[in-house]
Amino acid sequence: MAKLTFHGHATCSIEADDGSKLVIDPYFSDNPATKLAVEDVEADFILVTHGHADHVADLIPLAEKTNATVISTFEIAAYMESKGFPASPQHIGGGVQFPFGYVKLTNSPHGGIVQLPGGEAFTSVSAGVLINFASGQRFYHAGDTGLTMDMQLLKGKVDVAMLPIGDRFTMGPEDAVRAVEFIEPEVVIPMHYDTWPLIVQDVGAFKAAVGDRARVEIMMPGDVWEF
Ligand code: NI
Ligand code: MN
């Protein structure tokens, strides 16, 4: 069993069967959805979907605290390596074997500017993360993405899917239902909604709209769910 803790927005921790602690998209200090601080978070691996602040704001502080290996697109991983942090670069369509499982980056139509301390910035593409855990569970964190036909490639390859439903910056609920039809996961965890007024959604209505296509696990920040 993998243990997933949702921290609100698109941030979660996963403890894998081998004991590896993963954090996806570290966003704590400024995250209105969580009271957690970086000091409270443990990580052996930090996975980053893209460079927007609501996904990387606490990347450097968490990397400093934990010395965790950063798993991300080439641009973000190379930047972290240049700053002396352990990082493993990869890119969309490519996978890498880690002790806890195999991580592949997936297509995610979205932006990806990385704003650095001091006002510098660089762009990188955005990605989703597909993890085939060594114990067999297949987990997909879609990142910030619009609905894309590429999700059809994931059909039969995902047991648990974290999908954005907030609209405006990512898929909204209607497109997220279509994503469920494309992917056919067993379980869907909605994310990237209600963090700010701009992306408020009726998650209950989303669950109803998904209907019997998948089981929708609505997680509140701090909730823990095992799969
Ligand atoms: Ni974004
Ligand atoms: Mn975002």
CSV table of N, CA, C and O in Angstrom, one decimal, residues 42-122:
chain,number,residue,atom,x,y,z
A,42,GLU,N,8.7,15.8,5.1
A,42,GLU,CA,9.9,15.0,4.9
A,42,GLU,C,9.9,14.5,3.4
A,42,GLU,O,8.8,14.3,2.9
A,43,ALA,N,11.0,14.3,2.9
A,43,ALA,CA,11.1,13.9,1.5
A,43,ALA,C,12.4,13.2,1.2
A,43,ALA,O,13.5,13.7,1.6
A,44,ASP,N,12.3,12.1,0.4
A,44,ASP,CA,13.5,11.5,-0.2
A,44,ASP,C,13.6,11.9,-1.7
A,44,ASP,O,14.7,12.0,-2.3
A,45,PHE,N,12.4,12.1,-2.3
A,45,PHE,CA,12.3,12.6,-3.7
A,45,PHE,C,11.3,13.7,-3.8
A,45,PHE,O,10.2,13.6,-3.2
A,46,ILE,N,11.7,14.7,-4.5
A,46,ILE,CA,10.7,15.8,-4.8
A,46,ILE,C,10.4,15.8,-6.3
A,46,ILE,O,11.3,16.0,-7.1
A,47,LEU,N,9.2,15.6,-6.6
A,47,LEU,CA,8.8,15.6,-8.0
A,47,LEU,C,8.1,16.9,-8.4
A,47,LEU,O,7.2,17.4,-7.6
A,48,VAL,N,8.5,17.5,-9.5
A,48,VAL,CA,8.0,18.8,-9.9
A,48,VAL,C,7.5,18.8,-11.3
A,48,VAL,O,8.2,18.4,-12.2
A,49,THR,N,6.2,19.1,-11.4
A,49,THR,CA,5.5,19.1,-12.7
A,49,THR,C,5.9,20.2,-13.6
A,49,THR,O,6.1,20.1,-14.8
A,50,HIS,N,6.0,21.4,-13.0
A,50,HIS,CA,6.4,22.6,-13.8
A,50,HIS,C,6.8,23.8,-12.9
A,50,HIS,O,6.6,23.7,-11.7
A,51,GLY,N,7.2,24.9,-13.5
A,51,GLY,CA,7.8,25.9,-12.7
A,51,GLY,C,7.0,27.0,-12.1
A,51,GLY,O,7.5,27.9,-11.5
A,52,HIS,N,5.7,26.9,-12.3
A,52,HIS,CA,4.8,27.9,-11.7
A,52,HIS,C,4.9,27.9,-10.2
A,52,HIS,O,5.0,26.8,-9.6
A,53,ALA,N,4.8,29.1,-9.6
A,53,ALA,CA,5.0,29.2,-8.2
A,53,ALA,C,4.1,28.3,-7.3
A,53,ALA,O,4.5,27.9,-6.2
A,54,ASP,N,2.9,28.1,-7.8
A,54,ASP,CA,2.0,27.3,-7.0
A,54,ASP,C,2.3,25.8,-7.1
A,54,ASP,O,1.6,24.9,-6.6
A,55,HIS,N,3.5,25.5,-7.6
A,55,HIS,CA,4.0,24.1,-7.7
A,55,HIS,C,5.5,24.0,-7.2
A,55,HIS,O,5.9,22.9,-6.9
A,56,VAL,N,6.2,25.1,-7.2
A,56,VAL,CA,7.6,25.0,-6.9
A,56,VAL,C,8.0,26.0,-5.8
A,56,VAL,O,9.2,26.1,-5.4
A,57,ALA,N,7.1,26.7,-5.2
A,57,ALA,CA,7.4,27.8,-4.3
A,57,ALA,C,8.4,27.3,-3.2
A,57,ALA,O,9.3,28.0,-2.8
A,58,ASP,N,8.2,26.1,-2.7
A,58,ASP,CA,9.0,25.6,-1.6
A,58,ASP,C,10.0,24.5,-2.1
A,58,ASP,O,10.5,23.7,-1.3
A,59,LEU,N,10.2,24.5,-3.4
A,59,LEU,CA,11.2,23.5,-3.9
A,59,LEU,C,12.6,23.7,-3.3
A,59,LEU,O,13.1,22.7,-2.7
A,60,ILE,N,13.1,24.9,-3.3
A,60,ILE,CA,14.5,25.1,-2.8
A,60,ILE,C,14.5,24.9,-1.3
A,60,ILE,O,15.4,24.2,-0.8
A,61,PRO,N,13.6,25.5,-0.5
A,61,PRO,CA,13.6,25.3,0.9
A,61,PRO,C,13.5,23.8,1.3
A,61,PRO,O,14.2,23.3,2.2
A,62,LEU,N,12.6,23.0,0.6
A,62,LEU,CA,12.4,21.6,0.9
A,62,LEU,C,13.7,20.8,0.5
A,62,LEU,O,14.1,19.9,1.2
A,63,ALA,N,14.3,21.2,-0.6
A,63,ALA,CA,15.5,20.5,-1.1
A,63,ALA,C,16.6,20.8,-0.1
A,63,ALA,O,17.4,19.9,0.3
A,64,GLU,N,16.7,22.0,0.4
A,64,GLU,CA,17.7,22.4,1.4
A,64,GLU,C,17.5,21.6,2.7
A,64,GLU,O,18.4,21.1,3.3
A,65,LYS,N,16.3,21.4,3.1
A,65,LYS,CA,16.0,20.8,4.4
A,65,LYS,C,16.2,19.3,4.3
A,65,LYS,O,16.7,18.7,5.2
A,66,THR,N,15.8,18.7,3.1
A,66,THR,CA,15.8,17.2,3.1
A,66,THR,C,17.0,16.6,2.3
A,66,THR,O,17.2,15.4,2.4
A,67,ASN,N,17.6,17.4,1.4
A,67,ASN,CA,18.6,16.9,0.5
A,67,ASN,C,18.0,15.8,-0.4
A,67,ASN,O,18.7,14.9,-0.9
A,68,ALA,N,16.7,15.9,-0.6
A,68,ALA,CA,16.0,14.9,-1.5
A,68,ALA,C,16.4,15.1,-3.0
A,68,ALA,O,16.8,16.2,-3.4
A,69,THR,N,16.3,14.0,-3.7
A,69,THR,CA,16.6,14.1,-5.2
A,69,THR,C,15.4,14.7,-5.9
A,69,THR,O,14.2,14.3,-5.7
A,70,VAL,N,15.7,15.7,-6.7
A,70,VAL,CA,14.6,16.4,-7.4
A,70,VAL,C,14.4,15.7,-8.8
A,70,VAL,O,15.4,15.5,-9.5
A,71,ILE,N,13.2,15.2,-9.0
A,71,ILE,CA,12.8,14.6,-10.3
A,71,ILE,C,12.0,15.5,-11.0
A,71,ILE,O,10.9,15.9,-10.6
A,72,SER,N,12.4,15.9,-12.2
A,72,SER,CA,11.7,16.9,-13.0
A,72,SER,C,12.1,16.9,-14.4
A,72,SER,O,13.0,16.2,-14.8
A,73,THR,N,11.6,17.8,-15.2
A,73,THR,CA,12.0,18.1,-16.6
A,73,THR,C,13.5,18.5,-16.5
A,73,THR,O,14.0,19.0,-15.5
A,74,PHE,N,14.1,18.3,-17.7
A,74,PHE,CA,15.5,18.7,-17.8
A,74,PHE,C,15.9,20.1,-17.3
A,74,PHE,O,16.8,20.2,-16.5
A,75,GLU,N,15.1,21.0,-17.7
A,75,GLU,CA,15.4,22.4,-17.3
A,75,GLU,C,15.4,22.7,-15.8
A,75,GLU,O,16.3,23.3,-15.3
A,76,ILE,N,14.4,22.2,-15.2
A,76,ILE,CA,14.2,22.4,-13.7
A,76,ILE,C,15.3,21.6,-13.0
A,76,ILE,O,16.0,22.0,-12.0
A,77,ALA,N,15.5,20.3,-13.4
A,77,ALA,CA,16.5,19.5,-12.8
A,77,ALA,C,17.9,20.0,-12.9
A,77,ALA,O,18.7,20.1,-12.0
A,78,ALA,N,18.2,20.5,-14.1
A,78,ALA,CA,19.5,21.1,-14.4
A,78,ALA,C,19.7,22.4,-13.6
A,78,ALA,O,20.8,22.6,-13.1
A,79,TYR,N,18.7,23.2,-13.4
A,79,TYR,CA,18.8,24.3,-12.6
A,79,TYR,C,19.2,23.9,-11.1
A,79,TYR,O,20.1,24.5,-10.5
A,80,MET,N,18.4,22.9,-10.6
A,80,MET,CA,18.7,22.5,-9.2
A,80,MET,C,20.1,21.9,-9.1
A,80,MET,O,20.8,22.2,-8.1
A,81,GLU,N,20.5,21.1,-10.1
A,81,GLU,CA,21.9,20.6,-10.0
A,81,GLU,C,22.9,21.7,-10.0
A,81,GLU,O,23.9,21.6,-9.3
A,82,SER,N,22.6,22.8,-10.8
A,82,SER,CA,23.6,23.9,-10.9
A,82,SER,C,23.7,24.6,-9.5
A,82,SER,O,24.7,25.3,-9.2
A,83,LYS,N,22.7,24.4,-8.7
A,83,LYS,CA,22.7,25.0,-7.4
A,83,LYS,C,23.2,24.1,-6.3
A,83,LYS,O,23.1,24.3,-5.1
A,84,GLY,N,23.6,22.9,-6.7
A,84,GLY,CA,24.2,21.9,-5.8
A,84,GLY,C,23.3,20.9,-5.2
A,84,GLY,O,23.6,20.2,-4.3
A,85,PHE,N,22.0,20.9,-5.7
A,85,PHE,CA,21.1,19.9,-5.2
A,85,PHE,C,21.1,18.6,-6.0
A,85,PHE,O,21.3,18.7,-7.2
A,86,PRO,N,20.9,17.5,-5.4
A,86,PRO,CA,20.8,16.2,-6.2
A,86,PRO,C,19.5,16.3,-7.1
A,86,PRO,O,18.4,16.6,-6.6
A,87,ALA,N,19.7,16.0,-8.3
A,87,ALA,CA,18.5,16.0,-9.2
A,87,ALA,C,18.6,15.0,-10.3
A,87,ALA,O,19.8,14.6,-10.7
A,88,SER,N,17.5,14.5,-10.8
A,88,SER,CA,17.5,13.5,-11.9
A,88,SER,C,16.7,14.1,-13.0
A,88,SER,O,15.4,14.2,-12.9
A,89,PRO,N,17.3,14.5,-14.1
A,89,PRO,CA,16.5,15.1,-15.2
A,89,PRO,C,15.9,14.0,-16.1
A,89,PRO,O,16.4,12.9,-16.3
A,90,GLN,N,14.8,14.3,-16.7
A,90,GLN,CA,14.1,13.4,-17.6
A,90,GLN,C,13.2,14.3,-18.5
A,90,GLN,O,13.2,15.6,-18.3
A,91,HIS,N,12.5,13.8,-19.4
A,91,HIS,CA,11.6,14.6,-20.2
A,91,HIS,C,10.3,13.9,-20.6
A,91,HIS,O,10.2,12.7,-20.5
A,92,ILE,N,9.5,14.6,-21.2
A,92,ILE,CA,8.1,14.1,-21.6
A,92,ILE,C,8.3,12.9,-22.5
A,92,ILE,O,9.0,12.9,-23.5
A,93,GLY,N,7.6,11.8,-22.1
A,93,GLY,CA,7.7,10.5,-22.8
A,93,GLY,C,8.7,9.6,-22.3
A,93,GLY,O,8.7,8.4,-22.6
A,94,GLY,N,9.6,10.2,-21.5
A,94,GLY,CA,10.7,9.3,-21.0
A,94,GLY,C,10.5,8.9,-19.6
A,94,GLY,O,9.9,9.7,-18.8
A,95,GLY,N,11.0,7.7,-19.2
A,95,GLY,CA,10.8,7.2,-17.9
A,95,GLY,C,12.2,6.9,-17.3
A,95,GLY,O,13.2,6.7,-18.0
A,96,VAL,N,12.2,6.9,-15.9
A,96,VAL,CA,13.4,6.5,-15.2
A,96,VAL,C,13.0,5.6,-14.0
A,96,VAL,O,12.0,5.8,-13.4
A,97,GLN,N,13.8,4.6,-13.8
A,97,GLN,CA,13.6,3.7,-12.7
A,97,GLN,C,14.2,4.2,-11.4
A,97,GLN,O,15.4,4.5,-11.4
A,98,PHE,N,13.4,4.3,-10.4
A,98,PHE,CA,13.9,4.7,-9.1
A,98,PHE,C,13.6,3.5,-8.1
A,98,PHE,O,12.8,2.6,-8.5
A,99,PRO,N,14.1,3.5,-6.9
A,99,PRO,CA,13.9,2.4,-6.0
A,99,PRO,C,12.4,2.2,-5.7
A,99,PRO,O,12.0,1.0,-5.6
A,100,PHE,N,11.6,3.3,-5.7
A,100,PHE,CA,10.2,3.1,-5.4
A,100,PHE,C,9.4,2.8,-6.6
A,100,PHE,O,8.2,2.4,-6.4
A,101,GLY,N,9.9,3.0,-7.8
A,101,GLY,CA,9.1,2.7,-9.0
A,101,GLY,C,9.6,3.4,-10.2
A,101,GLY,O,10.7,4.1,-10.2
A,102,TYR,N,8.9,3.3,-11.3
A,102,TYR,CA,9.3,3.9,-12.6
A,102,TYR,C,8.5,5.2,-12.8
A,102,TYR,O,7.3,5.2,-12.7
A,103,VAL,N,9.2,6.3,-13.1
A,103,VAL,CA,8.5,7.6,-13.2
A,103,VAL,C,8.7,8.0,-14.7
A,103,VAL,O,9.8,8.1,-15.2
A,104,LYS,N,7.5,8.3,-15.3
A,104,LYS,CA,7.5,8.8,-16.6
A,104,LYS,C,6.8,10.1,-16.6
A,104,LYS,O,5.8,10.3,-15.9
A,105,LEU,N,7.3,11.0,-17.4
A,105,LEU,CA,6.7,12.3,-17.6
A,105,LEU,C,5.7,12.3,-18.8
A,105,LEU,O,6.1,11.8,-19.8
A,106,THR,N,4.6,12.9,-18.6
A,106,THR,CA,3.5,12.9,-19.7
A,106,THR,C,3.2,14.3,-20.2
A,106,THR,O,3.6,15.3,-19.5
A,107,ASN,N,2.6,14.3,-21.3
A,107,ASN,CA,2.3,15.6,-21.9
A,107,ASN,C,1.3,16.3,-21.1
A,107,ASN,O,0.3,15.8,-20.6
A,108,SER,N,1.5,17.6,-21.0
A,108,SER,CA,0.6,18.5,-20.2
A,108,SER,C,0.6,19.9,-20.8
A,108,SER,O,1.4,20.7,-20.5
A,109,PRO,N,-0.4,20.1,-21.7
A,109,PRO,CA,-0.4,21.4,-22.3
A,109,PRO,C,-0.7,22.5,-21.3
A,109,PRO,O,-1.8,22.6,-20.8
A,110,HIS,N,0.3,23.4,-21.1
A,110,HIS,CA,0.3,24.4,-20.0
A,110,HIS,C,1.6,25.2,-20.1
A,110,HIS,O,2.5,24.8,-20.8
A,111,GLY,N,1.7,26.2,-19.3
A,111,GLY,CA,2.9,27.0,-19.3
A,111,GLY,C,4.0,26.5,-18.3
A,111,GLY,O,3.7,25.5,-17.7
A,112,GLY,N,5.1,27.2,-18.2
A,112,GLY,CA,6.1,26.6,-17.3
A,112,GLY,C,7.2,27.6,-16.9
A,112,GLY,O,8.3,27.2,-16.8
A,113,ILE,N,6.9,28.9,-16.8
A,113,ILE,CA,8.0,29.8,-16.4
A,113,ILE,C,8.5,29.5,-15.0
A,113,ILE,O,7.7,29.1,-14.1
A,114,VAL,N,9.8,29.5,-14.8
A,114,VAL,CA,10.4,29.3,-13.5
A,114,VAL,C,10.9,30.7,-13.0
A,114,VAL,O,11.8,31.2,-13.6
A,115,GLN,N,10.3,31.2,-12.0
A,115,GLN,CA,10.7,32.5,-11.5
A,115,GLN,C,11.7,32.3,-10.3
A,115,GLN,O,11.4,31.7,-9.4
A,116,LEU,N,12.9,32.9,-10.5
A,116,LEU,CA,13.9,32.6,-9.5
A,116,LEU,C,14.1,33.7,-8.5
A,116,LEU,O,13.7,34.9,-8.8
A,117,PRO,N,14.6,33.4,-7.4
A,117,PRO,CA,14.9,34.4,-6.4
A,117,PRO,C,15.8,35.5,-7.1
A,117,PRO,O,16.7,35.1,-7.8
A,118,GLY,N,15.5,36.7,-6.9
A,118,GLY,CA,16.3,37.8,-7.6
A,118,GLY,C,15.7,38.3,-8.8
A,118,GLY,O,16.3,39.2,-9.5
A,119,GLY,N,14.6,37.7,-9.2
A,119,GLY,CA,13.8,38.3,-10.4
A,119,GLY,C,14.2,37.7,-11.7
A,119,GLY,O,13.5,38.0,-12.7
A,120,GLU,N,15.2,36.8,-11.7
A,120,GLU,CA,15.4,36.1,-13.0
A,120,GLU,C,14.4,35.0,-13.3
A,120,GLU,O,13.7,34.6,-12.4
A,121,ALA,N,14.2,34.6,-14.5
A,121,ALA,CA,13.3,33.6,-14.9
A,121,ALA,C,13.7,32.8,-16.1
A,121,ALA,O,14.5,33.4,-16.9
A,122,PHE,N,13.2,31.6,-16.2
A,122,PHE,CA,13.4,30.9,-17.5
A,122,PHE,C,12.2,30.1,-17.8
A,122,PHE,O,11.4,29.8,-16.8
